[in-house]
mmCIF file with all atom_site columns, C-alpha atoms in Angstrom:
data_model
loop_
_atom_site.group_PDB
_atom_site.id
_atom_site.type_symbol
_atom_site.label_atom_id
_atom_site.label_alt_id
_atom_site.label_comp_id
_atom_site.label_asym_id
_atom_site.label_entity_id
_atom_site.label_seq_id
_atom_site.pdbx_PDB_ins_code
_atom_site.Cartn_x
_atom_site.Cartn_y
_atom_site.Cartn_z
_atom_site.occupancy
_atom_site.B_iso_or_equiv
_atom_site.pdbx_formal_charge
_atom_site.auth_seq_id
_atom_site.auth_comp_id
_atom_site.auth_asym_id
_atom_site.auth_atom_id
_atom_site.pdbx_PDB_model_num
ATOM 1   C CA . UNK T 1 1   ? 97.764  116.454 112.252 1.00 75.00 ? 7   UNK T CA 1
ATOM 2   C CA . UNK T 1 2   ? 96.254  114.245 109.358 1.00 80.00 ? 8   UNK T CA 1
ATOM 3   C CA . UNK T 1 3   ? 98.628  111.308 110.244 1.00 78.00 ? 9   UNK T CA 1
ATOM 4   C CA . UNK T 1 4   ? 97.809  111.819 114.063 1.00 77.00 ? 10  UNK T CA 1
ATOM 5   C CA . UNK T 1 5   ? 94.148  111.719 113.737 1.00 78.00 ? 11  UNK T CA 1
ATOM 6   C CA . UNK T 1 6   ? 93.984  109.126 111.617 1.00 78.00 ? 12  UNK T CA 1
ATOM 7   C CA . UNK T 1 7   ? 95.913  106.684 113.253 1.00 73.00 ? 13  UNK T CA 1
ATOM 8   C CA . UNK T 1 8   ? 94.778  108.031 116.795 1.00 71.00 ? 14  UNK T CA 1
ATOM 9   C CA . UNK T 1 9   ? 91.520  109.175 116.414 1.00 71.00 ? 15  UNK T CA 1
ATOM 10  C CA . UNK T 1 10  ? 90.389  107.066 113.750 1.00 72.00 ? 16  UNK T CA 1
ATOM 11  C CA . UNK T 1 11  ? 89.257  110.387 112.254 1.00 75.00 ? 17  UNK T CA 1
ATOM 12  C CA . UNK T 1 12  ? 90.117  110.876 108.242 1.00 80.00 ? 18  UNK T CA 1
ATOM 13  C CA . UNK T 1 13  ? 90.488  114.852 107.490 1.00 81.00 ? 19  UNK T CA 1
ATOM 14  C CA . UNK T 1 14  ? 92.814  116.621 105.238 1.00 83.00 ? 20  UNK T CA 1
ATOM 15  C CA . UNK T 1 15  ? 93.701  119.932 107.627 1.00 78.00 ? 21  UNK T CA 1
ATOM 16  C CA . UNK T 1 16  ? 95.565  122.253 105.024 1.00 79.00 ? 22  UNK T CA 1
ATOM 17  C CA . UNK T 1 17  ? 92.220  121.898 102.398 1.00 85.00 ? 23  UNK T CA 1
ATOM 18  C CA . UNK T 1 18  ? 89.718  121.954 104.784 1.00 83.00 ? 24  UNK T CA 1
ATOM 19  C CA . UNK T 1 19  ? 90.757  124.004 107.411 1.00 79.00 ? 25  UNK T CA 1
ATOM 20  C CA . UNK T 1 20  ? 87.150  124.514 109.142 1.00 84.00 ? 26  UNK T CA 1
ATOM 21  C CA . UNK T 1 21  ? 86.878  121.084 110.045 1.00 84.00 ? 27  UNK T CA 1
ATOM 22  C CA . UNK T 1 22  ? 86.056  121.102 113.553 1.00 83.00 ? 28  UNK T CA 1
ATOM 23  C CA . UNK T 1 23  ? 88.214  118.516 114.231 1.00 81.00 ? 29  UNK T CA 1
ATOM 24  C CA . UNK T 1 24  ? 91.127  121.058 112.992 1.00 82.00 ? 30  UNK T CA 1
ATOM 25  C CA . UNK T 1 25  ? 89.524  124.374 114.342 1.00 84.00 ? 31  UNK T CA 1
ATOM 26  C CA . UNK T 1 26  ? 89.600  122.284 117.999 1.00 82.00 ? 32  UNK T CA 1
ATOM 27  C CA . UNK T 1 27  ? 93.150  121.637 117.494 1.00 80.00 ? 33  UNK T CA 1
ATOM 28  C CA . UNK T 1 28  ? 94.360  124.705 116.792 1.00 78.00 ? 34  UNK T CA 1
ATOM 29  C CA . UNK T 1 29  ? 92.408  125.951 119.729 1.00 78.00 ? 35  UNK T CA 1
ATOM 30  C CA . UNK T 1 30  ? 94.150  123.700 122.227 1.00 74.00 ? 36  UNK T CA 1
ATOM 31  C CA . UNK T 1 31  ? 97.785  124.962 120.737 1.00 69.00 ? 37  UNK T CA 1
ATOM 32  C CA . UNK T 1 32  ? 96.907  129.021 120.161 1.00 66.00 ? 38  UNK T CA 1
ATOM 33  C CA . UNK T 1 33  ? 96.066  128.877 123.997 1.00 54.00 ? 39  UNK T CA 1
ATOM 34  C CA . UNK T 1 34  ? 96.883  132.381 125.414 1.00 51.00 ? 40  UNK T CA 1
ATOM 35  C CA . UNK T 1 35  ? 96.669  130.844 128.765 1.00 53.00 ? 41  UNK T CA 1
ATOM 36  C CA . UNK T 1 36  ? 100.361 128.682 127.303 1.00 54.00 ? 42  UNK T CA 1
ATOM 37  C CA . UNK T 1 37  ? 102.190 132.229 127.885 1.00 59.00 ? 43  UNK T CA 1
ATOM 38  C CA . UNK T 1 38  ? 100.745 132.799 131.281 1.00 61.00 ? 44  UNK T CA 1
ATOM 39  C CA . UNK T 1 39  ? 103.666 132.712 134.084 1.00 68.00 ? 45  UNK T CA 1
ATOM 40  C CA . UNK T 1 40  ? 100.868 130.012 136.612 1.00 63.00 ? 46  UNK T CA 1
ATOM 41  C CA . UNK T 1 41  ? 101.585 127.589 133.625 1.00 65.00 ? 47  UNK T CA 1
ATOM 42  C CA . UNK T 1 42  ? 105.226 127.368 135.130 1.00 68.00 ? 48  UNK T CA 1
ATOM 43  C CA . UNK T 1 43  ? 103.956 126.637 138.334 1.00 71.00 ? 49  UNK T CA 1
ATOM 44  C CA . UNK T 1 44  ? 101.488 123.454 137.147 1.00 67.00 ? 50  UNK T CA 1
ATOM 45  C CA . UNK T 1 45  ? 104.609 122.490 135.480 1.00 66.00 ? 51  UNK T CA 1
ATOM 46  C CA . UNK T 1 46  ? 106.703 122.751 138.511 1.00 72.00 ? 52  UNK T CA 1
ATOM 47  C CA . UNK T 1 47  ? 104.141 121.670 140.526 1.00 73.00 ? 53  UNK T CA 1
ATOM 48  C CA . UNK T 1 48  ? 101.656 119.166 138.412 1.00 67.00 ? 54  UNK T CA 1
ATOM 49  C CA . UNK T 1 49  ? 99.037  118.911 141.457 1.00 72.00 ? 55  UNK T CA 1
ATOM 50  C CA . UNK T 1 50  ? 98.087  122.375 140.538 1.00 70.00 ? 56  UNK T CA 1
ATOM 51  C CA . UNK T 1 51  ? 96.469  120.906 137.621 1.00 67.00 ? 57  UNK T CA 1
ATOM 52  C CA . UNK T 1 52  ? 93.458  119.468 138.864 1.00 68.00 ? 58  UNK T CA 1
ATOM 53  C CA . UNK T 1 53  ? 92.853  123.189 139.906 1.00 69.00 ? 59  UNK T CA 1
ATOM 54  C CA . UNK T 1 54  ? 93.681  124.943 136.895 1.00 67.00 ? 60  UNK T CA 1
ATOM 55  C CA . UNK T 1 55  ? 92.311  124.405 133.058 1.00 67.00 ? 61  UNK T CA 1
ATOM 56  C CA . UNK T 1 56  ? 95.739  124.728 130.893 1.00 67.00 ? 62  UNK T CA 1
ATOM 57  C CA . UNK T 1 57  ? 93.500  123.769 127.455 1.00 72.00 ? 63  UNK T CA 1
ATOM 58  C CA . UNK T 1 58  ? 90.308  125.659 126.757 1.00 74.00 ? 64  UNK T CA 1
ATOM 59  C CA . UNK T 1 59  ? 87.474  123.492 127.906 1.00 78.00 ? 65  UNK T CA 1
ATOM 60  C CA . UNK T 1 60  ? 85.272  123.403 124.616 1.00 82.00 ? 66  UNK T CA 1
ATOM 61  C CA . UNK T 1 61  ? 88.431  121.783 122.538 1.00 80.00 ? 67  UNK T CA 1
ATOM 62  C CA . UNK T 1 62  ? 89.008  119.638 125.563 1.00 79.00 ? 68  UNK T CA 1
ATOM 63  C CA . UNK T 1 63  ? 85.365  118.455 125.533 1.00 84.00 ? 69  UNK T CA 1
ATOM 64  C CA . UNK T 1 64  ? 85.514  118.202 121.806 1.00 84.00 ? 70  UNK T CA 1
ATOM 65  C CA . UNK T 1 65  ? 87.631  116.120 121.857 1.00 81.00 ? 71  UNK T CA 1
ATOM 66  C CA . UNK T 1 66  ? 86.914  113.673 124.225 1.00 81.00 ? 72  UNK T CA 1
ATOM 67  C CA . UNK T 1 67  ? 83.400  113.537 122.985 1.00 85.00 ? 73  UNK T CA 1
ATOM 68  C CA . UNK T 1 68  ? 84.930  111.951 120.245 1.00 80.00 ? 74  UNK T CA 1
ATOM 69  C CA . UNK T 1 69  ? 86.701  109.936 121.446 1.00 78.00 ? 75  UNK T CA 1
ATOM 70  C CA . UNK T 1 70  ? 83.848  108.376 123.611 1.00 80.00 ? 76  UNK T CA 1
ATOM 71  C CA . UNK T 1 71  ? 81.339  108.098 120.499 1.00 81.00 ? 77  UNK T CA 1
ATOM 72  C CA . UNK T 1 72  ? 84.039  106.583 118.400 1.00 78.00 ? 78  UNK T CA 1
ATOM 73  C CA . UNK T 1 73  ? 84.641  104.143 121.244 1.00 75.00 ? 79  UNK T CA 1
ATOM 74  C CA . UNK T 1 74  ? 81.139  103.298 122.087 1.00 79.00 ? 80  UNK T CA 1
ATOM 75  C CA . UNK T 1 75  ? 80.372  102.973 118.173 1.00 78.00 ? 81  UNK T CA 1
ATOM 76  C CA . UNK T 1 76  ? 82.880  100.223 117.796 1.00 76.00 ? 82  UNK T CA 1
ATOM 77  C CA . UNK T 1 77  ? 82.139  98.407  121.009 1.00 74.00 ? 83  UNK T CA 1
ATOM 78  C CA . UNK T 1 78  ? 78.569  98.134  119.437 1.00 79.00 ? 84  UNK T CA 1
ATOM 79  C CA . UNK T 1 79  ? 79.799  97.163  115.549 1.00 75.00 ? 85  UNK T CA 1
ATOM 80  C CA . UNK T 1 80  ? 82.919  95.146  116.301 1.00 67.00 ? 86  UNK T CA 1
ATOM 81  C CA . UNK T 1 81  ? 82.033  93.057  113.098 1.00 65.00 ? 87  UNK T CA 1
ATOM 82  C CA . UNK T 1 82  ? 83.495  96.368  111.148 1.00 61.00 ? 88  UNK T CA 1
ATOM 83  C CA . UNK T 1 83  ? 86.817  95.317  111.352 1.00 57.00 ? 89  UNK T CA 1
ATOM 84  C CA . UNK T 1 84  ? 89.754  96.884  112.995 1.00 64.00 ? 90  UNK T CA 1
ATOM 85  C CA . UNK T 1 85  ? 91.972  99.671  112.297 1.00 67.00 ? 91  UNK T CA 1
ATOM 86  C CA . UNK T 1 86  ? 95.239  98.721  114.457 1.00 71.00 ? 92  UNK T CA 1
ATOM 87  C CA . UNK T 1 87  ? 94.926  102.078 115.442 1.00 76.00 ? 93  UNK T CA 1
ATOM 88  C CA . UNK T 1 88  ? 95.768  103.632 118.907 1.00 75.00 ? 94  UNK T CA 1
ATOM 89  C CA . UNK T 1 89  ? 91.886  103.428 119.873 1.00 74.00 ? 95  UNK T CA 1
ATOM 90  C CA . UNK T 1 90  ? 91.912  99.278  119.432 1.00 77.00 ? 96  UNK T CA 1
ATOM 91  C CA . UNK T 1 91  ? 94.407  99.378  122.061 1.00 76.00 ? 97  UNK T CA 1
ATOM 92  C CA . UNK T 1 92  ? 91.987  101.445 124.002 1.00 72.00 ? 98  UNK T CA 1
ATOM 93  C CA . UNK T 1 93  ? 88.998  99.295  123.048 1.00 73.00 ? 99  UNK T CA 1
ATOM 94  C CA . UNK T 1 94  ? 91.128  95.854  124.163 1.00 76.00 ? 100 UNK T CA 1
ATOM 95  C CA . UNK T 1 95  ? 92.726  98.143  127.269 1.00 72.00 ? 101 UNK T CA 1
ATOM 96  C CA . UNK T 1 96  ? 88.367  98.699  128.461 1.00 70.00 ? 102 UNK T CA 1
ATOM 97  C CA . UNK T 1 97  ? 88.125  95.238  127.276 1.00 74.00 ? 103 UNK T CA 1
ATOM 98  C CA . UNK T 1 98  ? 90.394  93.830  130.058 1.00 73.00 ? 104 UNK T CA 1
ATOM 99  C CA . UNK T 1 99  ? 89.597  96.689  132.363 1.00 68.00 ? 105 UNK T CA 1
ATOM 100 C CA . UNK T 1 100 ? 86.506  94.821  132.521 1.00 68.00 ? 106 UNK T CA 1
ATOM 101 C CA . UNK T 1 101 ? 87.748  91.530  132.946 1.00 70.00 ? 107 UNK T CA 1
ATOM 102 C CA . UNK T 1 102 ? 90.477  91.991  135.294 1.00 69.00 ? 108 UNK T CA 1
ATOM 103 C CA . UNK T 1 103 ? 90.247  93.274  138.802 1.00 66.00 ? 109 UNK T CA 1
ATOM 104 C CA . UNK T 1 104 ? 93.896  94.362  138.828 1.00 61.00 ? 110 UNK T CA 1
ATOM 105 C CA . UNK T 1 105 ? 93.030  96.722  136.458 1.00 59.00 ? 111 UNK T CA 1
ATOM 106 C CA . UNK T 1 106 ? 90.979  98.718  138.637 1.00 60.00 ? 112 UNK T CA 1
ATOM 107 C CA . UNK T 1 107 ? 93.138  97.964  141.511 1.00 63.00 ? 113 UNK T CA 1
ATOM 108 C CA . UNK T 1 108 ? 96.087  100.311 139.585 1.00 62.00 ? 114 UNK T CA 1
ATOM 109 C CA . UNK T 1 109 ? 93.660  103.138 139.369 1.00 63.00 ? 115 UNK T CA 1
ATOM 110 C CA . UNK T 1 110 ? 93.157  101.987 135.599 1.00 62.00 ? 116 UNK T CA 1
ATOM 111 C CA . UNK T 1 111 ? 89.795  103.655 134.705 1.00 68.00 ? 117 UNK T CA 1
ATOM 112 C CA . UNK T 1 112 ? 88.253  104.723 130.957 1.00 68.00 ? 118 UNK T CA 1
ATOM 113 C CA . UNK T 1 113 ? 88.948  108.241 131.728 1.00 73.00 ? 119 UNK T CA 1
ATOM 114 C CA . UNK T 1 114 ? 92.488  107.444 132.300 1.00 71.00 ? 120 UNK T CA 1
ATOM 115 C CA . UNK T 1 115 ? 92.305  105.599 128.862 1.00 67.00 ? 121 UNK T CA 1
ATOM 116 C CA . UNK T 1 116 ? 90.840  108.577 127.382 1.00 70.00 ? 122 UNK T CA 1
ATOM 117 C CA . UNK T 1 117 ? 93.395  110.908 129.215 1.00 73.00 ? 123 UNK T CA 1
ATOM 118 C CA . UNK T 1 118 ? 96.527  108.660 127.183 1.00 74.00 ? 124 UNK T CA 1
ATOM 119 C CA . UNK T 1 119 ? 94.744  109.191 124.024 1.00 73.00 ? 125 UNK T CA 1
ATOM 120 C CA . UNK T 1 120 ? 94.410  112.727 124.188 1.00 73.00 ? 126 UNK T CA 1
ATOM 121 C CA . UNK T 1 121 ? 98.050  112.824 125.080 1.00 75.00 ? 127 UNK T CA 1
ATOM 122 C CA . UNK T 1 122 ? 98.904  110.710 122.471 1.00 76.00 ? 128 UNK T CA 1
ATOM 123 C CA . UNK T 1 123 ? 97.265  113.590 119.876 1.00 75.00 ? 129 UNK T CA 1
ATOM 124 C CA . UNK T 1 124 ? 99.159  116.301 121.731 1.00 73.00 ? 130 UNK T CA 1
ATOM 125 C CA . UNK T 1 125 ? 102.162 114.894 122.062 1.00 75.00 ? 131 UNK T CA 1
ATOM 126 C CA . UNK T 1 126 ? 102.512 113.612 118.806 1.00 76.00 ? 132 UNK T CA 1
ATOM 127 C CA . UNK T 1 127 ? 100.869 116.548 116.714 1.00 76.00 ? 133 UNK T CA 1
ATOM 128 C CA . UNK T 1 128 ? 102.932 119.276 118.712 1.00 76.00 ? 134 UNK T CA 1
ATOM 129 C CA . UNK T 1 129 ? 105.998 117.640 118.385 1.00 82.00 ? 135 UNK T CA 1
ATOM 130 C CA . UNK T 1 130 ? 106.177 116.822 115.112 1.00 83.00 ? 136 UNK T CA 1
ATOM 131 C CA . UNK T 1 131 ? 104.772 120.181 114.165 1.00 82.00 ? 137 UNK T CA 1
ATOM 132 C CA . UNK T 1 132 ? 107.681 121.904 116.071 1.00 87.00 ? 138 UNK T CA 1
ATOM 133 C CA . UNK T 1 133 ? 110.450 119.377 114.881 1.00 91.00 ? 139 UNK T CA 1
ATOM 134 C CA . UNK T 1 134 ? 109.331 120.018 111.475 1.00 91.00 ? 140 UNK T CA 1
ATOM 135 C CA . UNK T 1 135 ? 109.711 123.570 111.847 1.00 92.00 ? 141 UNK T CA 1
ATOM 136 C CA . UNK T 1 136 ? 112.788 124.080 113.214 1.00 95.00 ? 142 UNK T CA 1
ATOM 137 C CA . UNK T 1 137 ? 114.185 121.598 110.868 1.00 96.00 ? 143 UNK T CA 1
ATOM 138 C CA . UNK T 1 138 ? 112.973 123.301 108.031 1.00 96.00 ? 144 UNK T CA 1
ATOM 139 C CA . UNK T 1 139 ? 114.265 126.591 109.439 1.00 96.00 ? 145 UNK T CA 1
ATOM 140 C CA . UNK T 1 140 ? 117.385 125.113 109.207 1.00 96.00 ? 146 UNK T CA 1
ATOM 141 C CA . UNK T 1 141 ? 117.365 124.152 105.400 1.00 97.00 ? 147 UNK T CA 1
ATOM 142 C CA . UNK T 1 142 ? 116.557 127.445 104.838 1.00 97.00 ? 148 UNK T CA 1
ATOM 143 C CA . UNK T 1 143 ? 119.508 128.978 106.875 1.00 97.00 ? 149 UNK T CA 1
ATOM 144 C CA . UNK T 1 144 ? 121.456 125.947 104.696 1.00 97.00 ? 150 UNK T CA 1
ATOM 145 C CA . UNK T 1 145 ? 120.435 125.956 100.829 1.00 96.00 ? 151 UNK T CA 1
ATOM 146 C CA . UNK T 1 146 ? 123.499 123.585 100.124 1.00 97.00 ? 152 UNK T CA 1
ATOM 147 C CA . UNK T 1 147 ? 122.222 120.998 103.083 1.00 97.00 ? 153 UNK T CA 1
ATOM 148 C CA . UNK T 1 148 ? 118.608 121.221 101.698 1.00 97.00 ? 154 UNK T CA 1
ATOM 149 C CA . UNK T 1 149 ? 119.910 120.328 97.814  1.00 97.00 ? 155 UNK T CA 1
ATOM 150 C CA . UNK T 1 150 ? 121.635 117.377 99.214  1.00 97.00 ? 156 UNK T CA 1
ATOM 151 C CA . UNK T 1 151 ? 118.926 116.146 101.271 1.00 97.00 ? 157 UNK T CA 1
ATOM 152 C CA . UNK T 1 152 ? 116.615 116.711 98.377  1.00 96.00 ? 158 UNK T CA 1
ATOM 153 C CA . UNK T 1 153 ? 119.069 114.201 95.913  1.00 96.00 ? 159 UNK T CA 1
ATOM 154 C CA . UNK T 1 154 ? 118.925 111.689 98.708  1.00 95.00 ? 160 UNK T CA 1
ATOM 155 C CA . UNK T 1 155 ? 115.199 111.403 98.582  1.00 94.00 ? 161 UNK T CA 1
ATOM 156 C CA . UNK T 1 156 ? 114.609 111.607 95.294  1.00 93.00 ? 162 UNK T CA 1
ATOM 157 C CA . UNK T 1 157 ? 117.209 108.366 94.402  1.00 93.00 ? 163 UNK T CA 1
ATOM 158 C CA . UNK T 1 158 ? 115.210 107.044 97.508  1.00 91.00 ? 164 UNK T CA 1
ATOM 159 C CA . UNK T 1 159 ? 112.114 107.836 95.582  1.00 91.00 ? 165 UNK T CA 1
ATOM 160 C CA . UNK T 1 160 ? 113.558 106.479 92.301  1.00 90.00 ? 166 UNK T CA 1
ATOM 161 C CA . UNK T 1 161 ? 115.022 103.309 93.390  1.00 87.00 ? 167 UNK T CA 1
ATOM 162 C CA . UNK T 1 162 ? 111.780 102.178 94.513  1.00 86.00 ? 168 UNK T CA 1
ATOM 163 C CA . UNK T 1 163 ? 110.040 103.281 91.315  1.00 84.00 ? 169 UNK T CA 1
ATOM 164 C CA . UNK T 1 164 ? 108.640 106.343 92.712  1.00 83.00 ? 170 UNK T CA 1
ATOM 165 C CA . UNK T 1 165 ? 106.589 104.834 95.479  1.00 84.00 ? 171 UNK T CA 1
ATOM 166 C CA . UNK T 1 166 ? 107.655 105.893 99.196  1.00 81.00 ? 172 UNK T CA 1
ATOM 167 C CA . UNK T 1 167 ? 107.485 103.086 101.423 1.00 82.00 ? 173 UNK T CA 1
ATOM 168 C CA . UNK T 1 168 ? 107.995 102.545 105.219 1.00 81.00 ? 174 UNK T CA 1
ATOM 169 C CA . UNK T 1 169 ? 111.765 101.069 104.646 1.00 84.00 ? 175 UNK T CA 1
ATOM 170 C CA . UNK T 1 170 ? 112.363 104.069 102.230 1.00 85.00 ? 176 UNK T CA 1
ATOM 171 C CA . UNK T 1 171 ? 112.798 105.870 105.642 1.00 84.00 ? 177 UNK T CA 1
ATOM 172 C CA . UNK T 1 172 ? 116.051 103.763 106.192 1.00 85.00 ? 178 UNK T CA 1
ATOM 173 C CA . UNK T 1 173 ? 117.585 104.935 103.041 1.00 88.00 ? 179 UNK T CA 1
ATOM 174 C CA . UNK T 1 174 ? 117.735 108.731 104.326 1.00 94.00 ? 180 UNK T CA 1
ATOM 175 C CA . UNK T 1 175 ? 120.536 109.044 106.217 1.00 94.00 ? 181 UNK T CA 1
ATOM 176 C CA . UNK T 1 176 ? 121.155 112.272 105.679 1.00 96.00 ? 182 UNK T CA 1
ATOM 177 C CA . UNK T 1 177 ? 117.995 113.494 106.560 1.00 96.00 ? 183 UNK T CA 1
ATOM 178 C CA . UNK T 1 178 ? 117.951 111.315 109.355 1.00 95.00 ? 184 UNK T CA 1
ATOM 179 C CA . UNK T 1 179 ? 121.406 112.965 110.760 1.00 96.00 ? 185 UNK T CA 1
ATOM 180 C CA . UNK T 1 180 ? 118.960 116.495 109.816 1.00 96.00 ? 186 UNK T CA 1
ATOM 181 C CA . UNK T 1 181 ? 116.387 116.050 111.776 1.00 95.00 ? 187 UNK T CA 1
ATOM 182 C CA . UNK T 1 182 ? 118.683 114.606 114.500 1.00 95.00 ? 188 UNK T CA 1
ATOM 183 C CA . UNK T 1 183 ? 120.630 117.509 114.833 1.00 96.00 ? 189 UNK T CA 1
ATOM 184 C CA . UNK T 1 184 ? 117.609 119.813 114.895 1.00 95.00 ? 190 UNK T CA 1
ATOM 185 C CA . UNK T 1 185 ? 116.292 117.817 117.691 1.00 93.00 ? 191 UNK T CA 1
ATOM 186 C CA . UNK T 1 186 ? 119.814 118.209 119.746 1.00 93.00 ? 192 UNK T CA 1
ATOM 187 C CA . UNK T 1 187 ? 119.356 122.202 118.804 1.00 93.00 ? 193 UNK T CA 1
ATOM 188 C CA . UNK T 1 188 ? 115.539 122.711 119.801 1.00 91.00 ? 194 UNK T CA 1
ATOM 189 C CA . UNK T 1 189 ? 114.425 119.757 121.713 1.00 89.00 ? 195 UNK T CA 1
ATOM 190 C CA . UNK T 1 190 ? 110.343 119.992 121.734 1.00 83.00 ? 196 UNK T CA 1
ATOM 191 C CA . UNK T 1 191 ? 110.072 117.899 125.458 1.00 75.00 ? 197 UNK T CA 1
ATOM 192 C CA . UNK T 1 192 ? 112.861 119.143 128.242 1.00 68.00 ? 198 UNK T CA 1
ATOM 193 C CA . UNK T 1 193 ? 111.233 116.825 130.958 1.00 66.00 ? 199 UNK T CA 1
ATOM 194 C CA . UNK T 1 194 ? 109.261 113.738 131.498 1.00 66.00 ? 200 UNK T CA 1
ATOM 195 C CA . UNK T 1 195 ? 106.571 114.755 133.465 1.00 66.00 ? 201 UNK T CA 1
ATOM 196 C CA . UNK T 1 196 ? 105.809 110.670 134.402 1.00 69.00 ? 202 UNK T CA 1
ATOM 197 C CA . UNK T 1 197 ? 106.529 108.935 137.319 1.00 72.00 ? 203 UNK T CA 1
ATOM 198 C CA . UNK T 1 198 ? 105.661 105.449 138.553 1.00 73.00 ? 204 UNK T CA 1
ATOM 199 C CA . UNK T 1 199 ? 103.364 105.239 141.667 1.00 74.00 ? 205 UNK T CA 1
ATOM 200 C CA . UNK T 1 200 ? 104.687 102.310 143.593 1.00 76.00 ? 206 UNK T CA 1
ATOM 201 C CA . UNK T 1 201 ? 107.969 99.916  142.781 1.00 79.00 ? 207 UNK T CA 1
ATOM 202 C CA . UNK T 1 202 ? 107.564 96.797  140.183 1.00 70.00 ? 208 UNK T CA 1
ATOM 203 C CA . UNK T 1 203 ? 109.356 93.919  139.859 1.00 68.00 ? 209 UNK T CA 1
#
């Protein structure tokens, strides 16, 4: 959640020490839904139009969050001499930015809240399934105490060849865990569909 916030949000917070954040409390709240066991969630699924009818996410952690997102958004349009992040709200920021300036934009149905819309999807797609490959994968090492030992040896020479600093291409000396997280995906897959679909034919 830390790593999604920060790089989506723009939003530092450290979720398993401070756990009342409201940014974390929100989160929780859209995944804890009771309304995600309820058999009419099928149905949007089946039958997306639904949606516009139906609230799947409890409307105060929807709001929350994009009330954030709009005040983080409007606070950077008016102190763009801060810098930038290269986060996934720049590319919102230069998305509005051509919105703006480009007719074809608006002409593809390209509007802020749609540019909201992708960033809250990019939170709940990447939180949930991370949080869900994680777990099952970890499940695993449990079930497999001789797997786990071995994966555990392979990052810690990972760990020790680069003098105990992990760095992005560290990543590419992990096979093994690679091939374990892999195989947990094939098991439990967190996304069985693709729920987009293009509106009209490109070339």
């Amino acid at each position: 959640m830390d790593i999604i916030a920060s790089y989506g949000f723009g939003v530092e917070i450290s979720s398993m020490k401070d756990a009342d954040n409201p940014f974390v409390k929100n989160a929780i709240k859209l995944f804890s839904n009771e309304k995600v066991d309820n058999p009419m969630v099928l149905l949007m699924v089946s039958f997306p139009k639904l949606m516009h009818y139906m609230d799947l996410f409890p409307p105060e952690a929807s709001d929350f969050f994009v009330k954030i997102v709009r005040e983080i958004v409007e606070a950077r349009k008016q102190n763009p001499d801060t810098g930038t992040r290269n986060d996934f709200l720049d590319i919102i920021l230069q998305a509005l930015k051509e919105l703006e300036e480009n007719e074809g934009y608006q002409r593809m149905g390209i509007t802020q809240k749609v540019l909201e819309a992708q960033l809250m999807v990019f939170f709940l797609a990447g939180f949930d399934t991370g949080r869900t490959t994680m777990s099952f994968t970890s499940y695993y090492f449990a079930l497999h105490p001789e797997i786990q030992s071995k994966v555990r040896e392979e990052i810690l020479d990972a760990i020790k060849a680069t003098d105990g600093e992990i760095r992005h291409d560290t990543l590419s000396k992990l096979p093994l865990l690679d091939a374990c997280i892999a195989e947990s995906l094939r098991l439990h897959p967190p996304l069985s569909r693709l729920e987009r679909v293009t509106k009209r034919d490109f070339q």
